[in-house]
Amino acid sequence: MPQKKVSLRIDGGLVSAPEGATILEAARAAGKFIPTLCYLKGLSAVGACRVCLVEVSGVGRLLPACTTPVQDGMSVTINSQKLQRYRRIAVELLLVERNHVCAVCVSGGHCELQTLAKTLGVNSVRYPYNYPRLPVDVSHERFVLDHNRCILCTRCVRACDQLEGAHTIDVLGRGARSLIVRDMNVPWGESTTCTSCGKCVMACPTGALFKQGSTVAEMVHDVEKLAFLRAARERKVWNV
């Protein structure tokens, strides 16, 4: 049975999308750009980073495009001075919350946060840096977790849970003091549930998760493979 379609306007242009799709999915299908960080195709959407905020006519607040479903007759603005301003603020706050030093990062040149900052014209920040004293977990034989680069997007948490089915990873704490942890906050190398599959490393948008031995600008995250694995699982195709 054909899926029902709805019609909406995105920046004035008429767009058709399947019922139940999100604004982000509708916009991308129409070739329109909405920036994201916490969103990753193949994983559930959580609206954590807030850089995909859009304006919906008749709604008095900005809404995350990745979790807001389309409605017939909806009018959405995805590119305006107001949205650009809010998105830059969101990126600036991410940059000052942790210790992001691109010049010595393993993902320099391959980092989604760095790329988005360039796209939005964020070449300086207006807020004081927190400079938190955060650890680097090198206990795993293959991978490293550097809390200094983490933006708490939870893509690693969702990849571990929804693709690997291990749910080794979760978030401990609240607010700026939150940390990505394994099991009951044990060193990664001591985890009894981690399968060492590397899906969390693939999902990471920054240099927070990387392979042992990676040096500056060497770590490239294979995020496309996660969507491929999810689609293969849904189609029950395992010869991947």
PDB file of C-alpha atoms in Angstrom:
ATOM      1  CA  MET A   1       0.000   0.000   0.000  1.00  0.00           C
ATOM      2  CA  PRO A   2       1.511   3.383  -1.008  1.00  0.00           C
ATOM      3  CA  GLN A   3       2.610   5.549   1.899  1.00  0.00           C
ATOM      4  CA  LYS A   4       0.534   8.668   2.394  1.00  0.00           C
ATOM      5  CA  LYS A   5       2.230  11.928   1.418  1.00  0.00           C
ATOM      6  CA  VAL A   6       1.892  15.368   2.969  1.00  0.00           C
ATOM      7  CA  SER A   7       2.715  18.737   1.427  1.00  0.00           C
ATOM      8  CA  LEU A   8       4.563  21.520   3.216  1.00  0.00           C
ATOM      9  CA  ARG A   9       6.580  24.596   2.394  1.00  0.00           C
ATOM     10  CA  ILE A  10      10.275  24.857   3.250  1.00  0.00           C
ATOM     11  CA  ASP A  11      11.671  28.373   2.809  1.00  0.00           C
ATOM     12  CA  GLY A  12       8.703  29.076   0.554  1.00  0.00           C
ATOM     13  CA  GLY A  13       9.194  26.085  -1.735  1.00  0.00           C
ATOM     14  CA  LEU A  14       6.549  23.369  -1.955  1.00  0.00           C
ATOM     15  CA  VAL A  15       7.838  19.988  -0.760  1.00  0.00           C
ATOM     16  CA  SER A  16       6.195  16.564  -0.577  1.00  0.00           C
ATOM     17  CA  ALA A  17       7.206  14.116   2.164  1.00  0.00           C
ATOM     18  CA  PRO A  18       5.954  10.778   3.538  1.00  0.00           C
ATOM     19  CA  GLU A  19       3.603  11.035   6.498  1.00  0.00           C
ATOM     20  CA  GLY A  20       5.611  10.545   9.684  1.00  0.00           C
ATOM     21  CA  ALA A  21       8.853  11.903   8.234  1.00  0.00           C
ATOM     22  CA  THR A  22      10.675  14.621  10.126  1.00  0.00           C
ATOM     23  CA  ILE A  23      11.370  18.124   8.860  1.00  0.00           C
ATOM     24  CA  LEU A  24      15.040  17.182   8.544  1.00  0.00           C
ATOM     25  CA  GLU A  25      14.252  14.133   6.413  1.00  0.00           C
ATOM     26  CA  ALA A  26      11.892  16.145   4.216  1.00  0.00           C
ATOM     27  CA  ALA A  27      14.436  18.917   3.762  1.00  0.00           C
ATOM     28  CA  ARG A  28      17.281  16.554   2.892  1.00  0.00           C
ATOM     29  CA  ALA A  29      15.111  14.644   0.427  1.00  0.00           C
ATOM     30  CA  ALA A  30      14.418  17.975  -1.263  1.00  0.00           C
ATOM     31  CA  GLY A  31      18.125  18.828  -1.377  1.00  0.00           C
ATOM     32  CA  LYS A  32      17.913  21.516   1.312  1.00  0.00           C
ATOM     33  CA  PHE A  33      20.645  21.867   3.960  1.00  0.00           C
ATOM     34  CA  ILE A  34      19.967  21.859   7.698  1.00  0.00           C
ATOM     35  CA  PRO A  35      23.084  21.519   9.898  1.00  0.00           C
ATOM     36  CA  THR A  36      23.227  18.687  12.433  1.00  0.00           C
ATOM     37  CA  LEU A  37      25.640  17.175  14.939  1.00  0.00           C
ATOM     38  CA  CYS A  38      23.774  14.706  17.144  1.00  0.00           C
ATOM     39  CA  TYR A  39      21.720  13.318  14.242  1.00  0.00           C
ATOM     40  CA  LEU A  40      23.066  10.308  12.357  1.00  0.00           C
ATOM     41  CA  LYS A  41      21.176   8.324   9.747  1.00  0.00           C
ATOM     42  CA  GLY A  42      20.554   4.803  11.029  1.00  0.00           C
ATOM     43  CA  LEU A  43      20.169   5.911  14.646  1.00  0.00           C
ATOM     44  CA  SER A  44      17.185   7.334  16.517  1.00  0.00           C
ATOM     45  CA  ALA A  45      16.968  11.133  16.694  1.00  0.00           C
ATOM     46  CA  VAL A  46      17.233  12.861  20.084  1.00  0.00           C
ATOM     47  CA  GLY A  47      17.520  16.593  19.340  1.00  0.00           C
ATOM     48  CA  ALA A  48      20.448  17.050  21.710  1.00  0.00           C
ATOM     49  CA  CYS A  49      22.740  19.485  19.897  1.00  0.00           C
ATOM     50  CA  ARG A  50      20.079  22.053  18.867  1.00  0.00           C
ATOM     51  CA  VAL A  51      21.937  23.162  15.743  1.00  0.00           C
ATOM     52  CA  CYS A  52      19.095  21.920  13.513  1.00  0.00           C
ATOM     53  CA  LEU A  53      16.573  24.361  15.006  1.00  0.00           C
ATOM     54  CA  VAL A  54      14.006  25.685  12.520  1.00  0.00           C
ATOM     55  CA  GLU A  55      11.080  28.099  12.549  1.00  0.00           C
ATOM     56  CA  VAL A  56       7.581  26.717  12.035  1.00  0.00           C
ATOM     57  CA  SER A  57       4.832  29.191  11.167  1.00  0.00           C
ATOM     58  CA  GLY A  58       2.333  29.562  14.015  1.00  0.00           C
ATOM     59  CA  VAL A  59       4.667  28.072  16.636  1.00  0.00           C
ATOM     60  CA  GLY A  60       6.146  30.491  19.157  1.00  0.00           C
ATOM     61  CA  ARG A  61       9.447  28.675  19.649  1.00  0.00           C
ATOM     62  CA  LEU A  62      12.186  27.138  17.555  1.00  0.00           C
ATOM     63  CA  LEU A  63      11.894  23.391  16.964  1.00  0.00           C
ATOM     64  CA  PRO A  64      14.551  20.741  16.278  1.00  0.00           C
ATOM     65  CA  ALA A  65      14.157  19.560  12.691  1.00  0.00           C
ATOM     66  CA  CYS A  66      15.430  16.059  13.481  1.00  0.00           C
ATOM     67  CA  THR A  67      12.578  15.208  15.863  1.00  0.00           C
ATOM     68  CA  THR A  68       9.681  17.338  14.586  1.00  0.00           C
ATOM     69  CA  PRO A  69       7.324  15.430  12.249  1.00  0.00           C
ATOM     70  CA  VAL A  70       5.992  17.112   9.131  1.00  0.00           C
ATOM     71  CA  GLN A  71       2.346  18.067   8.905  1.00  0.00           C
ATOM     72  CA  ASP A  72       0.223  18.799   5.876  1.00  0.00           C
ATOM     73  CA  GLY A  73       0.193  22.539   5.156  1.00  0.00           C
ATOM     74  CA  MET A  74       3.136  23.237   7.469  1.00  0.00           C
ATOM     75  CA  SER A  75       5.338  26.213   6.598  1.00  0.00           C
ATOM     76  CA  VAL A  76       8.954  25.903   7.732  1.00  0.00           C
ATOM     77  CA  THR A  77      11.861  28.327   7.621  1.00  0.00           C
ATOM     78  CA  ILE A  78      15.227  26.594   7.737  1.00  0.00           C
ATOM     79  CA  ASN A  79      17.494  29.484   6.773  1.00  0.00           C
ATOM     80  CA  SER A  80      17.197  32.941   8.301  1.00  0.00           C
ATOM     81  CA  GLN A  81      19.395  35.421  10.158  1.00  0.00           C
ATOM     82  CA  LYS A  82      17.721  34.443  13.414  1.00  0.00           C
ATOM     83  CA  LEU A  83      18.444  30.740  12.871  1.00  0.00           C
ATOM     84  CA  GLN A  84      22.024  31.433  11.818  1.00  0.00           C
ATOM     85  CA  ARG A  85      22.519  33.413  15.018  1.00  0.00           C
ATOM     86  CA  TYR A  86      21.126  30.649  17.232  1.00  0.00           C
ATOM     87  CA  ARG A  87      23.153  27.978  15.449  1.00  0.00           C
ATOM     88  CA  ARG A  88      26.365  29.943  15.893  1.00  0.00           C
ATOM     89  CA  ILE A  89      25.597  30.341  19.596  1.00  0.00           C
ATOM     90  CA  ALA A  90      25.055  26.583  19.920  1.00  0.00           C
ATOM     91  CA  VAL A  91      28.384  25.832  18.237  1.00  0.00           C
ATOM     92  CA  GLU A  92      30.226  28.448  20.292  1.00  0.00           C
ATOM     93  CA  LEU A  93      28.883  26.962  23.521  1.00  0.00           C
ATOM     94  CA  LEU A  94      30.034  23.502  22.440  1.00  0.00           C
ATOM     95  CA  LEU A  95      33.502  24.854  21.695  1.00  0.00           C
ATOM     96  CA  VAL A  96      33.926  26.528  25.097  1.00  0.00           C
ATOM     97  CA  GLU A  97      32.453  23.693  27.163  1.00  0.00           C
ATOM     98  CA  ARG A  98      35.325  21.244  26.546  1.00  0.00           C
ATOM     99  CA  ASN A  99      38.956  21.505  25.393  1.00  0.00           C
ATOM    100  CA  HIS A 100      38.726  21.482  21.595  1.00  0.00           C
ATOM    101  CA  VAL A 101      42.216  22.194  20.267  1.00  0.00           C
ATOM    102  CA  CYS A 102      41.931  21.443  16.547  1.00  0.00           C
ATOM    103  CA  ALA A 103      45.646  21.879  15.831  1.00  0.00           C
ATOM    104  CA  VAL A 104      46.562  18.768  17.831  1.00  0.00           C
ATOM    105  CA  CYS A 105      43.385  16.718  17.430  1.00  0.00           C
ATOM    106  CA  VAL A 106      43.391  13.285  15.795  1.00  0.00           C
ATOM    107  CA  SER A 107      40.277  14.296  13.829  1.00  0.00           C
ATOM    108  CA  GLY A 108      41.540  17.692  12.685  1.00  0.00           C
ATOM    109  CA  GLY A 109      40.178  18.221   9.183  1.00  0.00           C
ATOM    110  CA  HIS A 110      37.755  15.301   9.608  1.00  0.00           C
ATOM    111  CA  CYS A 111      35.664  16.691  12.482  1.00  0.00           C
ATOM    112  CA  GLU A 112      31.980  17.532  12.072  1.00  0.00           C
ATOM    113  CA  LEU A 113      32.113  20.197  14.794  1.00  0.00           C
ATOM    114  CA  GLN A 114      35.087  21.864  13.115  1.00  0.00           C
ATOM    115  CA  THR A 115      33.405  21.698   9.701  1.00  0.00           C
ATOM    116  CA  LEU A 116      30.142  23.112  11.038  1.00  0.00           C
ATOM    117  CA  ALA A 117      31.985  25.978  12.765  1.00  0.00           C
ATOM    118  CA  LYS A 118      33.582  26.875   9.431  1.00  0.00           C
ATOM    119  CA  THR A 119      30.252  26.600   7.616  1.00  0.00           C
ATOM    120  CA  LEU A 120      28.548  28.930  10.092  1.00  0.00           C
ATOM    121  CA  GLY A 121      31.440  31.390  10.155  1.00  0.00           C
ATOM    122  CA  VAL A 122      32.425  30.710  13.753  1.00  0.00           C
ATOM    123  CA  ASN A 123      36.083  31.755  13.782  1.00  0.00           C
ATOM    124  CA  SER A 124      36.044  33.073  17.351  1.00  0.00           C
ATOM    125  CA  VAL A 125      33.817  32.729  20.415  1.00  0.00           C
ATOM    126  CA  ARG A 126      32.292  35.339  22.685  1.00  0.00           C
ATOM    127  CA  TYR A 127      32.161  33.286  25.862  1.00  0.00           C
ATOM    128  CA  PRO A 128      34.836  32.346  28.411  1.00  0.00           C
ATOM    129  CA  TYR A 129      36.345  28.878  28.035  1.00  0.00           C
ATOM    130  CA  ASN A 130      35.638  26.412  30.833  1.00  0.00           C
ATOM    131  CA  TYR A 131      38.950  24.524  30.522  1.00  0.00           C
ATOM    132  CA  PRO A 132      37.669  21.504  32.499  1.00  0.00           C
ATOM    133  CA  ARG A 133      40.211  18.946  33.714  1.00  0.00           C
ATOM    134  CA  LEU A 134      38.981  15.840  31.946  1.00  0.00           C
ATOM    135  CA  PRO A 135      40.620  12.403  31.659  1.00  0.00           C
ATOM    136  CA  VAL A 136      41.641  10.404  28.603  1.00  0.00           C
ATOM    137  CA  ASP A 137      40.772   6.689  28.810  1.00  0.00           C
ATOM    138  CA  VAL A 138      43.505   4.650  27.085  1.00  0.00           C
ATOM    139  CA  SER A 139      42.722   1.378  28.857  1.00  0.00           C
ATOM    140  CA  HIS A 140      41.199  -0.334  25.797  1.00  0.00           C
ATOM    141  CA  GLU A 141      43.599  -2.283  23.582  1.00  0.00           C
ATOM    142  CA  ARG A 142      42.192  -0.816  20.355  1.00  0.00           C
ATOM    143  CA  PHE A 143      40.388   2.454  21.091  1.00  0.00           C
ATOM    144  CA  VAL A 144      40.724   5.688  23.094  1.00  0.00           C
ATOM    145  CA  LEU A 145      38.093   7.906  24.725  1.00  0.00           C
ATOM    146  CA  ASP A 146      39.121  11.555  25.125  1.00  0.00           C
ATOM    147  CA  HIS A 147      36.497  13.370  27.185  1.00  0.00           C
ATOM    148  CA  ASN A 148      38.065  16.697  26.220  1.00  0.00           C
ATOM    149  CA  ARG A 149      36.720  16.362  22.660  1.00  0.00           C
ATOM    150  CA  CYS A 150      33.287  14.967  23.562  1.00  0.00           C
ATOM    151  CA  ILE A 151      30.197  17.083  22.762  1.00  0.00           C
ATOM    152  CA  LEU A 152      27.743  14.691  24.470  1.00  0.00           C
ATOM    153  CA  CYS A 153      25.828  14.086  21.240  1.00  0.00           C
ATOM    154  CA  THR A 154      25.172  10.457  22.419  1.00  0.00           C
ATOM    155  CA  ARG A 155      25.722   9.064  18.924  1.00  0.00           C
ATOM    156  CA  CYS A 156      28.097   6.494  20.455  1.00  0.00           C
ATOM    157  CA  VAL A 157      25.485   5.553  23.062  1.00  0.00           C
ATOM    158  CA  ARG A 158      22.827   4.976  20.421  1.00  0.00           C
ATOM    159  CA  ALA A 159      25.171   3.113  18.072  1.00  0.00           C
ATOM    160  CA  CYS A 160      26.178   0.726  20.859  1.00  0.00           C
ATOM    161  CA  ASP A 161      22.574   0.158  21.872  1.00  0.00           C
ATOM    162  CA  GLN A 162      20.684   0.187  18.569  1.00  0.00           C
ATOM    163  CA  LEU A 163      23.237  -1.328  16.196  1.00  0.00           C
ATOM    164  CA  GLU A 164      25.447  -3.552  18.347  1.00  0.00           C
ATOM    165  CA  GLY A 165      22.805  -4.325  20.997  1.00  0.00           C
ATOM    166  CA  ALA A 166      25.320  -4.183  23.834  1.00  0.00           C
ATOM    167  CA  HIS A 167      24.369  -0.879  25.520  1.00  0.00           C
ATOM    168  CA  THR A 168      27.808  -0.749  27.098  1.00  0.00           C
ATOM    169  CA  ILE A 169      27.868   3.045  26.851  1.00  0.00           C
ATOM    170  CA  ASP A 170      25.737   5.594  28.670  1.00  0.00           C
ATOM    171  CA  VAL A 171      25.870   9.097  30.102  1.00  0.00           C
ATOM    172  CA  LEU A 172      26.820   9.753  33.724  1.00  0.00           C
ATOM    173  CA  GLY A 173      25.941  13.032  35.444  1.00  0.00           C
ATOM    174  CA  ARG A 174      24.008  16.080  34.328  1.00  0.00           C
ATOM    175  CA  GLY A 175      24.715  19.236  32.375  1.00  0.00           C
ATOM    176  CA  ALA A 176      28.282  20.260  31.616  1.00  0.00           C
ATOM    177  CA  ARG A 177      29.590  17.675  34.093  1.00  0.00           C
ATOM    178  CA  SER A 178      28.146  14.761  32.151  1.00  0.00           C
ATOM    179  CA  LEU A 179      30.560  12.105  30.930  1.00  0.00           C
ATOM    180  CA  ILE A 180      30.346   9.134  28.581  1.00  0.00           C
ATOM    181  CA  VAL A 181      30.917   5.957  30.638  1.00  0.00           C
ATOM    182  CA  ARG A 182      31.179   2.210  30.133  1.00  0.00           C
ATOM    183  CA  ASP A 183      29.158  -0.203  32.274  1.00  0.00           C
ATOM    184  CA  MET A 184      29.092   1.144  35.851  1.00  0.00           C
ATOM    185  CA  ASN A 185      31.734   3.807  35.143  1.00  0.00           C
ATOM    186  CA  VAL A 186      34.687   1.440  34.794  1.00  0.00           C
ATOM    187  CA  PRO A 187      37.702   1.998  32.507  1.00  0.00           C
ATOM    188  CA  TRP A 188      36.916   0.986  28.948  1.00  0.00           C
ATOM    189  CA  GLY A 189      39.466  -1.816  29.037  1.00  0.00           C
ATOM    190  CA  GLU A 190      37.739  -3.366  32.060  1.00  0.00           C
ATOM    191  CA  SER A 191      34.256  -3.432  30.505  1.00  0.00           C
ATOM    192  CA  THR A 192      32.713  -6.901  30.485  1.00  0.00           C
ATOM    193  CA  THR A 193      30.005  -6.012  27.955  1.00  0.00           C
ATOM    194  CA  CYS A 194      31.994  -4.185  25.267  1.00  0.00           C
ATOM    195  CA  THR A 195      32.382  -6.291  22.121  1.00  0.00           C
ATOM    196  CA  SER A 196      35.157  -4.063  20.674  1.00  0.00           C
ATOM    197  CA  CYS A 197      33.091  -3.723  17.487  1.00  0.00           C
ATOM    198  CA  GLY A 198      34.120  -0.100  16.939  1.00  0.00           C
ATOM    199  CA  LYS A 199      30.632   1.152  16.034  1.00  0.00           C
ATOM    200  CA  CYS A 200      30.838   3.842  18.718  1.00  0.00           C
ATOM    201  CA  VAL A 201      34.106   5.056  17.194  1.00  0.00           C
ATOM    202  CA  MET A 202      32.521   5.162  13.716  1.00  0.00           C
ATOM    203  CA  ALA A 203      29.612   7.218  15.078  1.00  0.00           C
ATOM    204  CA  CYS A 204      31.656   9.892  16.865  1.00  0.00           C
ATOM    205  CA  PRO A 205      31.516  13.297  15.099  1.00  0.00           C
ATOM    206  CA  THR A 206      34.685  14.650  16.779  1.00  0.00           C
ATOM    207  CA  GLY A 207      38.007  13.362  18.081  1.00  0.00           C
ATOM    208  CA  ALA A 208      36.514  12.029  21.298  1.00  0.00           C
ATOM    209  CA  LEU A 209      36.654   8.397  20.141  1.00  0.00           C
ATOM    210  CA  PHE A 210      39.504   7.157  17.978  1.00  0.00           C
ATOM    211  CA  LYS A 211      41.732   4.201  17.221  1.00  0.00           C
ATOM    212  CA  GLN A 212      44.878   3.617  19.254  1.00  0.00           C
ATOM    213  CA  GLY A 213      47.937   4.959  17.482  1.00  0.00           C
ATOM    214  CA  SER A 214      46.116   7.695  15.565  1.00  0.00           C
ATOM    215  CA  THR A 215      48.019  10.965  15.330  1.00  0.00           C
ATOM    216  CA  VAL A 216      47.009  14.490  14.326  1.00  0.00           C
ATOM    217  CA  ALA A 217      44.411  14.557  11.508  1.00  0.00           C
ATOM    218  CA  GLU A 218      44.636  10.779  10.921  1.00  0.00           C
ATOM    219  CA  MET A 219      41.294   9.639  12.359  1.00  0.00           C
ATOM    220  CA  VAL A 220      38.429   9.462   9.846  1.00  0.00           C
ATOM    221  CA  HIS A 221      35.056   8.235  11.131  1.00  0.00           C
ATOM    222  CA  ASP A 222      33.128   5.906   8.816  1.00  0.00           C
ATOM    223  CA  VAL A 223      29.636   7.176   9.710  1.00  0.00           C
ATOM    224  CA  GLU A 224      28.100   6.049   6.404  1.00  0.00           C
ATOM    225  CA  LYS A 225      28.782   2.417   7.298  1.00  0.00           C
ATOM    226  CA  LEU A 226      26.437   2.621  10.291  1.00  0.00           C
ATOM    227  CA  ALA A 227      23.454   3.557   8.110  1.00  0.00           C
ATOM    228  CA  PHE A 228      24.435   0.714   5.755  1.00  0.00           C
ATOM    229  CA  LEU A 229      24.524  -1.770   8.635  1.00  0.00           C
ATOM    230  CA  ARG A 230      21.152  -0.579   9.935  1.00  0.00           C
ATOM    231  CA  ALA A 231      19.556  -0.910   6.497  1.00  0.00           C
ATOM    232  CA  ALA A 232      21.119  -4.354   5.983  1.00  0.00           C
ATOM    233  CA  ARG A 233      19.756  -5.541   9.330  1.00  0.00           C
ATOM    234  CA  GLU A 234      16.249  -4.304   8.508  1.00  0.00           C
ATOM    235  CA  ARG A 235      16.345  -6.097   5.140  1.00  0.00           C
ATOM    236  CA  LYS A 236      17.878  -9.170   6.822  1.00  0.00           C
ATOM    237  CA  VAL A 237      20.894  -8.985   4.521  1.00  0.00           C
ATOM    238  CA  TRP A 238      23.924 -10.195   6.463  1.00  0.00           C
ATOM    239  CA  ASN A 239      26.524 -10.762   3.744  1.00  0.00           C
ATOM    240  CA  VAL A 240      27.985  -7.277   4.268  1.00  0.00           C
TER     241      VAL A 240
END
